[in-house]
Amino acid sequence: VLALIPLLGWSQVKSGVSYSQHPAYDVVTAMHQVWESGTEAELRAIYAEDAKIWDPGAEEAIDIDREAKGMNWWHENFSDITITTMKGATPDIIKYKDDKEGVWAMEWMVFSAVNKTSGDTISTKLHSMHYVTNEGKINMTVNYWDRETFGAQIQASRGMHRKYSTFLAASGASRYDFGGRYAKLPLPPSWHDY
């Protein structure tokens, strides 16, 4: 067994360098601060013009225009928006050796907010990967969260837990909407009026 240990070390290939602190993560942190209480102009300043944002189950990426609309919807309907690092987690920033354009910043977060009308608090765990260019712009974001559970929390906070669950059952709809990004569900007219 001891004779095999050197072979295991040689069989590994180093593809890049991982950091727990990096200027690229400062860009991601600034984006969180904007989502918590910033403006559309500030959000647009952080993202590249042609940035793509992917969310769970998305068939195609959204652009910065749609991301800004989603953020504005959250600011209009929720207060005390916080994006915090999940307990025990640290970010990983990966610089791949052949990538000369930027780095990937990966994080494990908790997104929470309070509905301005009902006072209900909603919360979800969120894993995101952001490609940050050497110019300090986020060019791509890939998000993962539990759409079903978080969607149900959003609906319940808006008073849709009884009437809307009946509406869902009657319509046969199965996808939840997050911040107005996907209009796959037949939603009541007031759901996402920007």
Short mmCIF file of C-alpha atoms in Angstrom, two decimals:
data_model
loop_
_atom_site.label_atom_id
_atom_site.label_comp_id
_atom_site.label_asym_id
_atom_site.label_seq_id
_atom_site.Cartn_x
_atom_site.Cartn_y
_atom_site.Cartn_z
CA VAL A 1 0.00 0.00 0.00
CA LEU A 2 2.79 2.47 0.89
CA ALA A 3 4.35 1.81 -2.52
CA LEU A 4 1.17 3.11 -4.22
CA ILE A 5 1.13 6.49 -2.42
CA PRO A 6 3.72 8.12 -4.76
CA LEU A 7 1.71 6.94 -7.78
CA LEU A 8 -1.43 8.64 -6.43
CA GLY A 9 0.45 11.93 -6.15
CA TRP A 10 1.73 11.70 -9.72
CA SER A 11 -1.70 10.87 -11.13
CA GLN A 12 -3.16 14.19 -10.04
CA VAL A 13 -3.12 17.07 -12.52
CA LYS A 14 -3.11 20.66 -11.30
CA SER A 15 -5.47 22.71 -13.45
CA GLY A 16 -5.31 26.00 -11.58
CA VAL A 17 -4.98 27.78 -8.28
CA SER A 18 -7.67 28.17 -5.62
CA TYR A 19 -7.92 31.23 -3.35
CA SER A 20 -10.16 32.01 -0.38
CA GLN A 21 -9.51 35.77 -0.77
CA HIS A 22 -9.14 37.55 -4.09
CA PRO A 23 -10.05 40.97 -5.59
CA ALA A 24 -12.63 39.21 -7.79
CA TYR A 25 -14.57 38.23 -4.69
CA ASP A 26 -14.69 41.90 -3.70
CA VAL A 27 -16.70 42.43 -6.91
CA VAL A 28 -19.10 39.63 -5.91
CA THR A 29 -19.45 41.10 -2.41
CA ALA A 30 -20.24 44.51 -3.93
CA MET A 31 -22.94 42.85 -6.07
CA HIS A 32 -24.51 41.39 -2.89
CA GLN A 33 -24.52 44.84 -1.28
CA VAL A 34 -26.29 46.28 -4.32
CA TRP A 35 -28.87 43.49 -4.22
CA GLU A 36 -29.45 44.26 -0.55
CA SER A 37 -29.99 48.00 -0.90
CA GLY A 38 -28.48 49.40 -4.08
CA THR A 39 -29.72 50.83 -7.35
CA GLU A 40 -30.17 49.48 -10.84
CA ALA A 41 -27.31 51.71 -12.06
CA GLU A 42 -25.00 50.22 -9.43
CA LEU A 43 -25.97 46.68 -10.47
CA ARG A 44 -25.35 47.47 -14.14
CA ALA A 45 -21.91 48.89 -13.23
CA ILE A 46 -20.89 45.54 -11.71
CA TYR A 47 -22.06 43.29 -14.56
CA ALA A 48 -20.66 43.20 -18.08
CA GLU A 49 -23.15 44.49 -20.68
CA ASP A 50 -23.43 41.02 -22.24
CA ALA A 51 -23.50 39.12 -18.93
CA LYS A 52 -25.53 35.93 -18.69
CA ILE A 53 -27.26 34.83 -15.49
CA TRP A 54 -28.40 31.22 -15.16
CA ASP A 55 -30.90 30.11 -12.51
CA PRO A 56 -32.05 26.58 -11.57
CA GLY A 57 -34.00 24.85 -14.29
CA ALA A 58 -33.57 27.75 -16.73
CA GLU A 59 -33.70 26.81 -20.37
CA GLU A 60 -31.80 29.96 -21.25
CA ALA A 61 -29.83 32.63 -19.45
CA ILE A 62 -31.26 36.01 -18.59
CA ASP A 63 -29.45 39.25 -19.35
CA ILE A 64 -28.62 42.22 -17.14
CA ASP A 65 -31.90 43.94 -18.09
CA ARG A 66 -33.92 41.04 -16.68
CA GLU A 67 -31.63 40.77 -13.63
CA ALA A 68 -32.16 44.48 -12.89
CA LYS A 69 -35.96 44.05 -13.20
CA GLY A 70 -35.78 41.13 -10.78
CA MET A 71 -33.74 43.12 -8.26
CA ASN A 72 -36.13 46.06 -8.53
CA TRP A 73 -39.09 43.72 -7.93
CA TRP A 74 -37.44 42.46 -4.75
CA HIS A 75 -36.76 46.02 -3.54
CA GLU A 76 -40.38 47.04 -4.21
CA ASN A 77 -41.90 44.03 -2.45
CA PHE A 78 -39.40 43.05 0.26
CA SER A 79 -37.25 44.80 2.87
CA ASP A 80 -34.28 43.71 4.95
CA ILE A 81 -32.80 41.77 2.04
CA THR A 82 -29.63 40.06 3.20
CA ILE A 83 -27.16 37.81 1.45
CA THR A 84 -24.85 36.23 4.01
CA THR A 85 -22.24 33.51 3.93
CA MET A 86 -23.61 30.15 5.03
CA LYS A 87 -22.28 29.04 8.43
CA GLY A 88 -18.99 27.17 7.99
CA ALA A 89 -18.58 28.14 4.33
CA THR A 90 -15.84 30.18 2.68
CA PRO A 91 -15.68 31.32 -0.93
CA ASP A 92 -13.46 29.55 -3.42
CA ILE A 93 -11.92 31.62 -6.19
CA ILE A 94 -10.38 29.51 -8.93
CA LYS A 95 -7.87 30.77 -11.48
CA TYR A 96 -7.55 28.10 -14.16
CA LYS A 97 -4.05 27.98 -15.61
CA ASP A 98 -5.11 28.43 -19.25
CA ASP A 99 -7.69 31.14 -18.54
CA LYS A 100 -6.22 34.59 -19.14
CA GLU A 101 -9.57 36.47 -19.01
CA GLY A 102 -10.66 36.12 -15.36
CA VAL A 103 -11.52 33.83 -12.45
CA TRP A 104 -14.47 31.86 -11.09
CA ALA A 105 -15.75 32.85 -7.64
CA MET A 106 -17.86 30.17 -5.94
CA GLU A 107 -19.87 30.81 -2.80
CA TRP A 108 -22.43 29.29 -0.46
CA MET A 109 -24.88 31.88 0.84
CA VAL A 110 -28.20 32.42 2.59
CA PHE A 111 -30.66 34.84 0.92
CA SER A 112 -33.38 36.24 3.18
CA ALA A 113 -35.92 39.04 3.02
CA VAL A 114 -39.05 40.34 4.75
CA ASN A 115 -42.27 40.86 2.81
CA LYS A 116 -43.21 44.55 3.11
CA THR A 117 -46.94 43.79 3.28
CA SER A 118 -47.21 40.67 5.41
CA GLY A 119 -44.01 40.96 7.48
CA ASP A 120 -43.21 37.31 6.69
CA THR A 121 -39.54 36.39 6.47
CA ILE A 122 -38.43 34.15 3.63
CA SER A 123 -35.06 32.47 3.31
CA THR A 124 -33.16 30.02 1.08
CA LYS A 125 -29.70 28.58 0.77
CA LEU A 126 -27.98 29.68 -2.40
CA HIS A 127 -24.90 28.37 -4.21
CA SER A 128 -23.55 30.69 -6.89
CA MET A 129 -20.64 30.73 -9.28
CA HIS A 130 -19.59 34.04 -10.81
CA TYR A 131 -17.09 34.53 -13.61
CA VAL A 132 -15.30 37.81 -12.90
CA THR A 133 -13.19 39.30 -15.69
CA ASN A 134 -9.77 40.86 -15.21
CA GLU A 135 -11.56 44.22 -15.71
CA GLY A 136 -13.61 43.55 -12.55
CA LYS A 137 -16.96 42.81 -14.24
CA ILE A 138 -19.19 39.81 -13.63
CA ASN A 139 -19.62 38.18 -17.02
CA MET A 140 -21.59 35.10 -15.96
CA THR A 141 -23.47 33.94 -12.89
CA VAL A 142 -24.81 30.44 -12.29
CA ASN A 143 -27.19 30.14 -9.31
CA TYR A 144 -28.60 27.11 -7.54
CA TRP A 145 -31.36 27.08 -4.92
CA ASP A 146 -34.46 25.03 -4.12
CA ARG A 147 -37.00 26.66 -6.43
CA GLU A 148 -39.98 24.72 -5.13
CA THR A 149 -39.50 25.49 -1.44
CA PHE A 150 -38.43 29.10 -1.96
CA GLY A 151 -41.23 29.70 -4.44
CA ALA A 152 -43.73 28.39 -1.89
CA GLN A 153 -42.28 30.75 0.76
CA ILE A 154 -42.62 33.72 -1.61
CA GLN A 155 -46.21 32.79 -2.41
CA ALA A 156 -47.12 32.30 1.23
CA SER A 157 -45.59 35.65 2.19
CA ARG A 158 -47.80 37.29 -0.43
CA GLY A 159 -50.96 35.63 0.95
CA MET A 160 -51.21 33.10 -1.86
CA HIS A 161 -50.92 29.97 0.25
CA ARG A 162 -54.59 28.99 0.11
CA LYS A 163 -56.15 30.52 -2.98
CA TYR A 164 -53.01 30.15 -5.04
CA SER A 165 -52.41 26.50 -4.15
CA THR A 166 -55.96 25.81 -5.39
CA PHE A 167 -55.15 27.80 -8.53
CA LEU A 168 -51.97 25.73 -9.05
CA ALA A 169 -53.82 22.46 -8.60
CA ALA A 170 -56.58 23.52 -11.01
CA SER A 171 -54.14 24.77 -13.63
CA GLY A 172 -51.74 21.85 -13.40
CA ALA A 173 -48.83 24.30 -13.17
CA SER A 174 -45.69 23.01 -11.51
CA ARG A 175 -43.00 25.70 -11.83
CA TYR A 176 -42.52 28.52 -9.37
CA ASP A 177 -41.43 32.01 -10.25
CA PHE A 178 -38.43 33.71 -8.59
CA GLY A 179 -38.38 37.48 -8.72
CA GLY A 180 -40.26 37.62 -12.01
CA ARG A 181 -37.49 35.95 -13.98
CA TYR A 182 -39.58 33.14 -15.42
CA ALA A 183 -43.15 33.59 -16.52
CA LYS A 184 -43.75 29.86 -17.05
CA LEU A 185 -46.57 29.80 -14.49
CA PRO A 186 -49.97 31.29 -15.18
CA LEU A 187 -49.74 33.88 -12.40
CA PRO A 188 -52.32 36.28 -11.03
CA PRO A 189 -51.94 39.72 -12.69
CA SER A 190 -50.50 41.31 -9.56
CA TRP A 191 -47.73 38.74 -9.09
CA HIS A 192 -45.00 40.64 -10.91
CA ASP A 193 -46.06 44.05 -11.99
CA TYR A 194 -42.81 45.89 -12.49
#
